[in-house]
Amino acid sequence: MAHDSHGPGSAELHDPETDPLATYVLEPDDVRPLLARVVASPGAATHTSLAPFTGAPIAAVPLSTPDDVVRAARAARAAQRLWAARPVRDRTAVLSRFHDLLLERQSDVLDLIQLENGKARVSAFEEICDIALVARHYAARAGRYLAPRRAGGIVPGLTSVRVLRHPVGVVGIVAPWNFPLTLTIGDVLPALVAGNAVILRPDPQAALTALWAAEQLEEAGLPAGLLQIVVGDGPSVGGAVVENVDHVSFTGSTRTGRVVAAQAGSRLVPATLELGGKNPMYVAEDVDVEVVAEGAVRASFVGTGQVCVSIERIYVREEVFDEFAEAFARRTRELRIGSGLDYRFDVGSLTSAAQLATVVEHVEDAIGHGAAVLAGAVHRTDLGPWFYEPTILTDVPAEARLAREETFGPVVALYRVASDDEAVAAMNDSEFGLNASIWTADTARGAALARRVHAGSVNVNEGYVATWGSVGAPQGGVGSSGIGVRHGREGLWETTRLQTVAVQHGAHGLFGRLAPGRGPRVGLGRLYGLGTETWPTVYTELLRVMKAARLP
């Protein structure tokens, strides 16, 4: 595995006078105003977040309590009423200004993302791209997505129907650690532009990035109080969020997602859940192997594999298996691994000791069951405490944990298949259905195969970026990968409630308010007035007329 010889050589603390990568290079005066945004009581307990590159402390983040969540909800509800009453164009203007601030100040948040998460800078930049795309999209389209729409009335010409969308009120977002910006602010923006207030619970490991983004949103014009940030563990603080909001958005494990769904369901509160995945890729026999190998490296190892939609299993047609395996392994071994706060490296560190332990357990278990290593499978303690080389395995048996459990790290397994049908069956042989990828020179064939795959999104000739970055389309999972979506109009609609308003004309005379009581009374009242024997006959004929006229 290639790495920069000038990078840190151990997991020890580094001298900030000589090493720009020292995690305590963060100035206390810079961190203090961010931490002050956490809704927490005076003298609150703290969580010390650690920098994955070195294991050194970043900051002592105040921890909220369930009582703090109640206080945050009260403040959010007070702010939301005025926000919902403002025109949509005022709300979209905030997103537009936030978009510009994000791009202008990206270097600041890139540093925070890397320090909190450990990913390479190029992977952190994907989060900038994602949030900029989301902000721009909803700034341009939210007005259209939220506009009332007409619907056909029971009596054509006399019943006018409008379907309205209202904000639900307060949206609770319980976010994970693996995408400090994308999976926090990416869900905050549509909720806000729909007219809601938000209580955001970032993972304690990723709090600084979320707090930085909140600061930029207020500078962009977001009224104070609309975005409340609480920090704490899932069972206590996350559970309190679910108990105090009108919609829940949760990203995390399937096991925890079931708990969140049950808790939300007991309150009859809707929930959007993006959960686990074991995302497959299929490589057909007609591909350019080098092109696909390059794509597979990105799809499997971006973000050190700690990406909800990254690829963990690859099914390769036997005609090109050996050639693909060689190219994939070669490109993987060429990846530059290191901890620079710059663009020198392709792969960074895992985020925590716990995540490293899962990766090591899965790889060792697979090898113990007979799997072969094509690349990686090495814990790189020379680079830092939690670095692990991108790993490719073959001959992974079904009984190995790696075969079915989500690893959530830089590990992928290769399998041979003899046909499209075998590949699709293997891809669908999982409880999960979040993302999938198909590579073929025949795009029509790829699109046809994609429709057969049990996944919320399928990329043809790309790993995950094509669907994820197309923010006008919904992104979500099926099966044990979750319910609901983010992105697109459907993602915006998740945090709205529907209301149908039907206005019946003619009940007070044909001329309505212009001449109340004058002119013939028409409409449903007049129809019912025909009597219980006559009006069904009349309406039967009207139903026939409406069908003949092709009325919807």
PDB file of N, CA and C in Angstrom, residues 381-456:
ATOM      1  N   THR A 381      -0.552   0.228  11.625  1.00  0.00           N
ATOM      2  CA  THR A 381      -0.256   0.982  12.845  1.00  0.00           C
ATOM      3  C   THR A 381       0.865   1.992  12.643  1.00  0.00           C
ATOM      4  N   ASP A 382       1.650   1.839  11.569  1.00  0.00           N
ATOM      5  CA  ASP A 382       2.710   2.810  11.305  1.00  0.00           C
ATOM      6  C   ASP A 382       2.155   4.162  10.878  1.00  0.00           C
ATOM      7  N   LEU A 383       0.904   4.183  10.416  1.00  0.00           N
ATOM      8  CA  LEU A 383       0.293   5.426   9.952  1.00  0.00           C
ATOM      9  C   LEU A 383      -0.574   6.088  11.012  1.00  0.00           C
ATOM     10  N   GLY A 384      -1.123   5.313  11.905  1.00  0.00           N
ATOM     11  CA  GLY A 384      -2.030   5.826  12.916  1.00  0.00           C
ATOM     12  C   GLY A 384      -2.763   4.672  13.565  1.00  0.00           C
ATOM     13  N   PRO A 385      -3.585   4.948  14.562  1.00  0.00           N
ATOM     14  CA  PRO A 385      -4.172   3.851  15.335  1.00  0.00           C
ATOM     15  C   PRO A 385      -5.193   3.017  14.585  1.00  0.00           C
ATOM     16  N   TRP A 386      -5.917   3.607  13.609  1.00  0.00           N
ATOM     17  CA  TRP A 386      -7.055   2.904  13.028  1.00  0.00           C
ATOM     18  C   TRP A 386      -6.994   2.821  11.501  1.00  0.00           C
ATOM     19  N   PHE A 387      -5.802   2.901  10.946  1.00  0.00           N
ATOM     20  CA  PHE A 387      -5.654   2.746   9.498  1.00  0.00           C
ATOM     21  C   PHE A 387      -5.697   1.261   9.129  1.00  0.00           C
ATOM     22  N   TYR A 388      -6.409   0.961   8.053  1.00  0.00           N
ATOM     23  CA  TYR A 388      -6.499  -0.428   7.585  1.00  0.00           C
ATOM     24  C   TYR A 388      -6.463  -0.411   6.066  1.00  0.00           C
ATOM     25  N   GLU A 389      -5.600  -1.230   5.500  1.00  0.00           N
ATOM     26  CA  GLU A 389      -5.439  -1.219   4.048  1.00  0.00           C
ATOM     27  C   GLU A 389      -6.709  -1.689   3.338  1.00  0.00           C
ATOM     28  N   PRO A 390      -7.090  -1.015   2.258  1.00  0.00           N
ATOM     29  CA  PRO A 390      -8.193  -1.509   1.424  1.00  0.00           C
ATOM     30  C   PRO A 390      -7.952  -2.963   1.038  1.00  0.00           C
ATOM     31  N   THR A 391      -8.982  -3.768   1.214  1.00  0.00           N
ATOM     32  CA  THR A 391      -8.831  -5.228   1.192  1.00  0.00           C
ATOM     33  C   THR A 391      -9.777  -5.866   0.190  1.00  0.00           C
ATOM     34  N   ILE A 392      -9.246  -6.817  -0.582  1.00  0.00           N
ATOM     35  CA  ILE A 392     -10.041  -7.602  -1.528  1.00  0.00           C
ATOM     36  C   ILE A 392      -9.892  -9.074  -1.168  1.00  0.00           C
ATOM     37  N   LEU A 393     -11.018  -9.761  -1.021  1.00  0.00           N
ATOM     38  CA  LEU A 393     -11.021 -11.185  -0.709  1.00  0.00           C
ATOM     39  C   LEU A 393     -11.769 -11.953  -1.792  1.00  0.00           C
ATOM     40  N   THR A 394     -11.376 -13.198  -1.987  1.00  0.00           N
ATOM     41  CA  THR A 394     -12.123 -14.110  -2.858  1.00  0.00           C
ATOM     42  C   THR A 394     -12.412 -15.394  -2.081  1.00  0.00           C
ATOM     43  N   ASP A 395     -13.257 -16.218  -2.685  1.00  0.00           N
ATOM     44  CA  ASP A 395     -13.598 -17.519  -2.089  1.00  0.00           C
ATOM     45  C   ASP A 395     -14.156 -17.367  -0.671  1.00  0.00           C
ATOM     46  N   VAL A 396     -14.983 -16.344  -0.481  1.00  0.00           N
ATOM     47  CA  VAL A 396     -15.611 -16.127   0.829  1.00  0.00           C
ATOM     48  C   VAL A 396     -16.838 -17.026   0.920  1.00  0.00           C
ATOM     49  N   PRO A 397     -16.860 -17.993   1.826  1.00  0.00           N
ATOM     50  CA  PRO A 397     -17.996 -18.916   1.904  1.00  0.00           C
ATOM     51  C   PRO A 397     -19.213 -18.254   2.542  1.00  0.00           C
ATOM     52  N   ALA A 398     -20.364 -18.838   2.298  1.00  0.00           N
ATOM     53  CA  ALA A 398     -21.622 -18.266   2.777  1.00  0.00           C
ATOM     54  C   ALA A 398     -21.680 -18.180   4.290  1.00  0.00           C
ATOM     55  N   GLU A 399     -20.976 -19.077   4.980  1.00  0.00           N
ATOM     56  CA  GLU A 399     -21.059 -19.076   6.448  1.00  0.00           C
ATOM     57  C   GLU A 399     -20.186 -18.001   7.092  1.00  0.00           C
ATOM     58  N   ALA A 400     -19.330 -17.336   6.320  1.00  0.00           N
ATOM     59  CA  ALA A 400     -18.509 -16.260   6.869  1.00  0.00           C
ATOM     60  C   ALA A 400     -19.374 -15.030   7.145  1.00  0.00           C
ATOM     61  N   ARG A 401     -19.063 -14.305   8.205  1.00  0.00           N
ATOM     62  CA  ARG A 401     -19.826 -13.105   8.547  1.00  0.00           C
ATOM     63  C   ARG A 401     -19.768 -12.084   7.419  1.00  0.00           C
ATOM     64  N   LEU A 402     -18.611 -12.009   6.765  1.00  0.00           N
ATOM     65  CA  LEU A 402     -18.414 -11.050   5.687  1.00  0.00           C
ATOM     66  C   LEU A 402     -19.389 -11.259   4.538  1.00  0.00           C
ATOM     67  N   ALA A 403     -19.865 -12.479   4.377  1.00  0.00           N
ATOM     68  CA  ALA A 403     -20.736 -12.788   3.246  1.00  0.00           C
ATOM     69  C   ALA A 403     -22.093 -12.109   3.358  1.00  0.00           C
ATOM     70  N   ARG A 404     -22.567 -11.883   4.582  1.00  0.00           N
ATOM     71  CA  ARG A 404     -23.935 -11.360   4.741  1.00  0.00           C
ATOM     72  C   ARG A 404     -24.039 -10.117   5.614  1.00  0.00           C
ATOM     73  N   GLU A 405     -23.148  -9.956   6.565  1.00  0.00           N
ATOM     74  CA  GLU A 405     -23.223  -8.797   7.452  1.00  0.00           C
ATOM     75  C   GLU A 405     -22.553  -7.582   6.812  1.00  0.00           C
ATOM     76  N   GLU A 406     -23.070  -6.416   7.139  1.00  0.00           N
ATOM     77  CA  GLU A 406     -22.438  -5.184   6.679  1.00  0.00           C
ATOM     78  C   GLU A 406     -21.132  -4.982   7.437  1.00  0.00           C
ATOM     79  N   THR A 407     -20.041  -4.821   6.689  1.00  0.00           N
ATOM     80  CA  THR A 407     -18.739  -4.600   7.316  1.00  0.00           C
ATOM     81  C   THR A 407     -18.521  -3.123   7.612  1.00  0.00           C
ATOM     82  N   PHE A 408     -18.882  -2.273   6.676  1.00  0.00           N
ATOM     83  CA  PHE A 408     -18.745  -0.824   6.810  1.00  0.00           C
ATOM     84  C   PHE A 408     -17.281  -0.435   6.985  1.00  0.00           C
ATOM     85  N   GLY A 409     -16.492  -0.917   6.050  1.00  0.00           N
ATOM     86  CA  GLY A 409     -15.070  -0.623   6.051  1.00  0.00           C
ATOM     87  C   GLY A 409     -14.497  -0.934   4.682  1.00  0.00           C
ATOM     88  N   PRO A 410     -13.186  -0.782   4.513  1.00  0.00           N
ATOM     89  CA  PRO A 410     -12.563  -0.943   3.198  1.00  0.00           C
ATOM     90  C   PRO A 410     -12.321  -2.405   2.837  1.00  0.00           C
ATOM     91  N   VAL A 411     -13.399  -3.169   2.746  1.00  0.00           N
ATOM     92  CA  VAL A 411     -13.296  -4.605   2.466  1.00  0.00           C
ATOM     93  C   VAL A 411     -14.357  -4.983   1.443  1.00  0.00           C
ATOM     94  N   VAL A 412     -13.957  -5.710   0.412  1.00  0.00           N
ATOM     95  CA  VAL A 412     -14.902  -6.153  -0.606  1.00  0.00           C
ATOM     96  C   VAL A 412     -14.581  -7.594  -0.981  1.00  0.00           C
ATOM     97  N   ALA A 413     -15.622  -8.369  -1.284  1.00  0.00           N
ATOM     98  CA  ALA A 413     -15.462  -9.776  -1.669  1.00  0.00           C
ATOM     99  C   ALA A 413     -15.830  -9.957  -3.133  1.00  0.00           C
ATOM    100  N   LEU A 414     -15.049 -10.766  -3.854  1.00  0.00           N
ATOM    101  CA  LEU A 414     -15.298 -11.067  -5.266  1.00  0.00           C
ATOM    102  C   LEU A 414     -15.882 -12.464  -5.410  1.00  0.00           C
ATOM    103  N   TYR A 415     -16.856 -12.598  -6.341  1.00  0.00           N
ATOM    104  CA  TYR A 415     -17.507 -13.883  -6.610  1.00  0.00           C
ATOM    105  C   TYR A 415     -17.629 -14.074  -8.124  1.00  0.00           C
ATOM    106  N   ARG A 416     -17.508 -15.318  -8.568  1.00  0.00           N
ATOM    107  CA  ARG A 416     -17.706 -15.653  -9.975  1.00  0.00           C
ATOM    108  C   ARG A 416     -19.176 -15.953 -10.235  1.00  0.00           C
ATOM    109  N   VAL A 417     -19.686 -15.528 -11.400  1.00  0.00           N
ATOM    110  CA  VAL A 417     -21.029 -15.906 -11.849  1.00  0.00           C
ATOM    111  C   VAL A 417     -20.962 -16.261 -13.324  1.00  0.00           C
ATOM    112  N   ALA A 418     -21.917 -17.099 -13.756  1.00  0.00           N
ATOM    113  CA  ALA A 418     -21.896 -17.599 -15.129  1.00  0.00           C
ATOM    114  C   ALA A 418     -22.900 -16.910 -16.039  1.00  0.00           C
ATOM    115  N   SER A 419     -23.827 -16.124 -15.481  1.00  0.00           N
ATOM    116  CA  SER A 419     -24.867 -15.519 -16.316  1.00  0.00           C
ATOM    117  C   SER A 419     -25.460 -14.304 -15.624  1.00  0.00           C
ATOM    118  N   ASP A 420     -26.224 -13.531 -16.405  1.00  0.00           N
ATOM    119  CA  ASP A 420     -26.952 -12.397 -15.834  1.00  0.00           C
ATOM    120  C   ASP A 420     -27.932 -12.864 -14.764  1.00  0.00           C
ATOM    121  N   ASP A 421     -28.628 -13.943 -15.056  1.00  0.00           N
ATOM    122  CA  ASP A 421     -29.628 -14.433 -14.103  1.00  0.00           C
ATOM    123  C   ASP A 421     -28.987 -14.831 -12.779  1.00  0.00           C
ATOM    124  N   GLU A 422     -27.840 -15.503 -12.857  1.00  0.00           N
ATOM    125  CA  GLU A 422     -27.157 -15.888 -11.623  1.00  0.00           C
ATOM    126  C   GLU A 422     -26.698 -14.649 -10.859  1.00  0.00           C
ATOM    127  N   ALA A 423     -26.229 -13.647 -11.585  1.00  0.00           N
ATOM    128  CA  ALA A 423     -25.771 -12.418 -10.935  1.00  0.00           C
ATOM    129  C   ALA A 423     -26.912 -11.711 -10.220  1.00  0.00           C
ATOM    130  N   VAL A 424     -28.052 -11.577 -10.892  1.00  0.00           N
ATOM    131  CA  VAL A 424     -29.198 -10.895 -10.280  1.00  0.00           C
ATOM    132  C   VAL A 424     -29.683 -11.660  -9.055  1.00  0.00           C
ATOM    133  N   ALA A 425     -29.743 -12.982  -9.165  1.00  0.00           N
ATOM    134  CA  ALA A 425     -30.174 -13.789  -8.018  1.00  0.00           C
ATOM    135  C   ALA A 425     -29.230 -13.603  -6.835  1.00  0.00           C
ATOM    136  N   ALA A 426     -27.927 -13.561  -7.104  1.00  0.00           N
ATOM    137  CA  ALA A 426     -26.952 -13.378  -6.026  1.00  0.00           C
ATOM    138  C   ALA A 426     -27.051 -11.978  -5.425  1.00  0.00           C
ATOM    139  N   MET A 427     -27.242 -10.980  -6.269  1.00  0.00           N
ATOM    140  CA  MET A 427     -27.373  -9.609  -5.775  1.00  0.00           C
ATOM    141  C   MET A 427     -28.586  -9.471  -4.859  1.00  0.00           C
ATOM    142  N   ASN A 428     -29.653 -10.166  -5.209  1.00  0.00           N
ATOM    143  CA  ASN A 428     -30.896 -10.071  -4.439  1.00  0.00           C
ATOM    144  C   ASN A 428     -30.929 -10.994  -3.226  1.00  0.00           C
ATOM    145  N   ASP A 429     -29.904 -11.827  -3.072  1.00  0.00           N
ATOM    146  CA  ASP A 429     -29.871 -12.772  -1.953  1.00  0.00           C
ATOM    147  C   ASP A 429     -29.328 -12.078  -0.701  1.00  0.00           C
ATOM    148  N   SER A 430     -30.098 -11.135  -0.199  1.00  0.00           N
ATOM    149  CA  SER A 430     -29.703 -10.362   0.969  1.00  0.00           C
ATOM    150  C   SER A 430     -30.943  -9.735   1.581  1.00  0.00           C
ATOM    151  N   GLU A 431     -30.916  -9.537   2.881  1.00  0.00           N
ATOM    152  CA  GLU A 431     -32.030  -8.840   3.529  1.00  0.00           C
ATOM    153  C   GLU A 431     -32.018  -7.351   3.203  1.00  0.00           C
ATOM    154  N   PHE A 432     -30.864  -6.851   2.736  1.00  0.00           N
ATOM    155  CA  PHE A 432     -30.708  -5.425   2.485  1.00  0.00           C
ATOM    156  C   PHE A 432     -31.041  -5.071   1.040  1.00  0.00           C
ATOM    157  N   GLY A 433     -31.319  -3.800   0.815  1.00  0.00           N
ATOM    158  CA  GLY A 433     -31.587  -3.321  -0.530  1.00  0.00           C
ATOM    159  C   GLY A 433     -31.409  -1.819  -0.624  1.00  0.00           C
ATOM    160  N   LEU A 434     -30.184  -1.355  -0.399  1.00  0.00           N
ATOM    161  CA  LEU A 434     -29.938   0.089  -0.416  1.00  0.00           C
ATOM    162  C   LEU A 434     -29.431   0.556  -1.775  1.00  0.00           C
ATOM    163  N   ASN A 435     -28.282   0.054  -2.196  1.00  0.00           N
ATOM    164  CA  ASN A 435     -27.677   0.490  -3.451  1.00  0.00           C
ATOM    165  C   ASN A 435     -27.123  -0.718  -4.198  1.00  0.00           C
ATOM    166  N   ALA A 436     -27.035  -0.592  -5.514  1.00  0.00           N
ATOM    167  CA  ALA A 436     -26.431  -1.639  -6.341  1.00  0.00           C
ATOM    168  C   ALA A 436     -25.789  -0.988  -7.554  1.00  0.00           C
ATOM    169  N   SER A 437     -24.909  -1.741  -8.202  1.00  0.00           N
ATOM    170  CA  SER A 437     -24.168  -1.228  -9.353  1.00  0.00           C
ATOM    171  C   SER A 437     -24.060  -2.316 -10.408  1.00  0.00           C
ATOM    172  N   ILE A 438     -24.238  -1.930 -11.660  1.00  0.00           N
ATOM    173  CA  ILE A 438     -24.122  -2.858 -12.789  1.00  0.00           C
ATOM    174  C   ILE A 438     -23.224  -2.222 -13.837  1.00  0.00           C
ATOM    175  N   TRP A 439     -22.253  -2.987 -14.317  1.00  0.00           N
ATOM    176  CA  TRP A 439     -21.334  -2.486 -15.339  1.00  0.00           C
ATOM    177  C   TRP A 439     -21.448  -3.348 -16.592  1.00  0.00           C
ATOM    178  N   THR A 440     -21.748  -2.705 -17.694  1.00  0.00           N
ATOM    179  CA  THR A 440     -21.845  -3.376 -18.988  1.00  0.00           C
ATOM    180  C   THR A 440     -21.695  -2.348 -20.094  1.00  0.00           C
ATOM    181  N   ALA A 441     -21.131  -2.767 -21.225  1.00  0.00           N
ATOM    182  CA  ALA A 441     -21.020  -1.870 -22.372  1.00  0.00           C
ATOM    183  C   ALA A 441     -22.367  -1.617 -23.022  1.00  0.00           C
ATOM    184  N   ASP A 442     -23.327  -2.476 -22.774  1.00  0.00           N
ATOM    185  CA  ASP A 442     -24.677  -2.365 -23.340  1.00  0.00           C
ATOM    186  C   ASP A 442     -25.573  -1.688 -22.305  1.00  0.00           C
ATOM    187  N   THR A 443     -25.765  -0.379 -22.442  1.00  0.00           N
ATOM    188  CA  THR A 443     -26.517   0.350 -21.416  1.00  0.00           C
ATOM    189  C   THR A 443     -27.981  -0.072 -21.361  1.00  0.00           C
ATOM    190  N   ALA A 444     -28.556  -0.469 -22.499  1.00  0.00           N
ATOM    191  CA  ALA A 444     -29.943  -0.953 -22.473  1.00  0.00           C
ATOM    192  C   ALA A 444     -30.038  -2.240 -21.660  1.00  0.00           C
ATOM    193  N   ARG A 445     -29.069  -3.104 -21.831  1.00  0.00           N
ATOM    194  CA  ARG A 445     -29.013  -4.330 -21.028  1.00  0.00           C
ATOM    195  C   ARG A 445     -28.855  -3.989 -19.548  1.00  0.00           C
ATOM    196  N   GLY A 446     -27.986  -3.020 -19.253  1.00  0.00           N
ATOM    197  CA  GLY A 446     -27.782  -2.626 -17.871  1.00  0.00           C
ATOM    198  C   GLY A 446     -29.044  -2.081 -17.230  1.00  0.00           C
ATOM    199  N   ALA A 447     -29.776  -1.246 -17.976  1.00  0.00           N
ATOM    200  CA  ALA A 447     -31.015  -0.681 -17.437  1.00  0.00           C
ATOM    201  C   ALA A 447     -32.056  -1.766 -17.204  1.00  0.00           C
ATOM    202  N   ALA A 448     -32.126  -2.737 -18.106  1.00  0.00           N
ATOM    203  CA  ALA A 448     -33.084  -3.835 -17.942  1.00  0.00           C
ATOM    204  C   ALA A 448     -32.733  -4.685 -16.722  1.00  0.00           C
ATOM    205  N   LEU A 449     -31.444  -4.960 -16.537  1.00  0.00           N
ATOM    206  CA  LEU A 449     -31.023  -5.719 -15.359  1.00  0.00           C
ATOM    207  C   LEU A 449     -31.297  -4.931 -14.076  1.00  0.00           C
ATOM    208  N   ALA A 450     -31.098  -3.622 -14.131  1.00  0.00           N
ATOM    209  CA  ALA A 450     -31.297  -2.791 -12.938  1.00  0.00           C
ATOM    210  C   ALA A 450     -32.715  -2.907 -12.406  1.00  0.00           C
ATOM    211  N   ARG A 451     -33.680  -2.999 -13.303  1.00  0.00           N
ATOM    212  CA  ARG A 451     -35.079  -3.086 -12.876  1.00  0.00           C
ATOM    213  C   ARG A 451     -35.363  -4.376 -12.113  1.00  0.00           C
ATOM    214  N   ARG A 452     -34.504  -5.379 -12.260  1.00  0.00           N
ATOM    215  CA  ARG A 452     -34.702  -6.662 -11.584  1.00  0.00           C
ATOM    216  C   ARG A 452     -34.012  -6.729 -10.219  1.00  0.00           C
ATOM    217  N   VAL A 453     -33.225  -5.724  -9.902  1.00  0.00           N
ATOM    218  CA  VAL A 453     -32.441  -5.739  -8.665  1.00  0.00           C
ATOM    219  C   VAL A 453     -33.258  -5.141  -7.528  1.00  0.00           C
ATOM    220  N   HIS A 454     -33.233  -5.821  -6.394  1.00  0.00           N
ATOM    221  CA  HIS A 454     -33.998  -5.407  -5.212  1.00  0.00           C
ATOM    222  C   HIS A 454     -33.179  -4.381  -4.432  1.00  0.00           C
ATOM    223  N   ALA A 455     -33.249  -3.129  -4.886  1.00  0.00           N
ATOM    224  CA  ALA A 455     -32.496  -2.056  -4.236  1.00  0.00           C
ATOM    225  C   ALA A 455     -33.189  -0.734  -4.501  1.00  0.00           C
ATOM    226  N   GLY A 456     -33.035   0.191  -3.569  1.00  0.00           N
ATOM    227  CA  GLY A 456     -33.663   1.495  -3.728  1.00  0.00           C
ATOM    228  C   GLY A 456     -33.040   2.318  -4.826  1.00  0.00           C
TER     229      GLY A 456
END
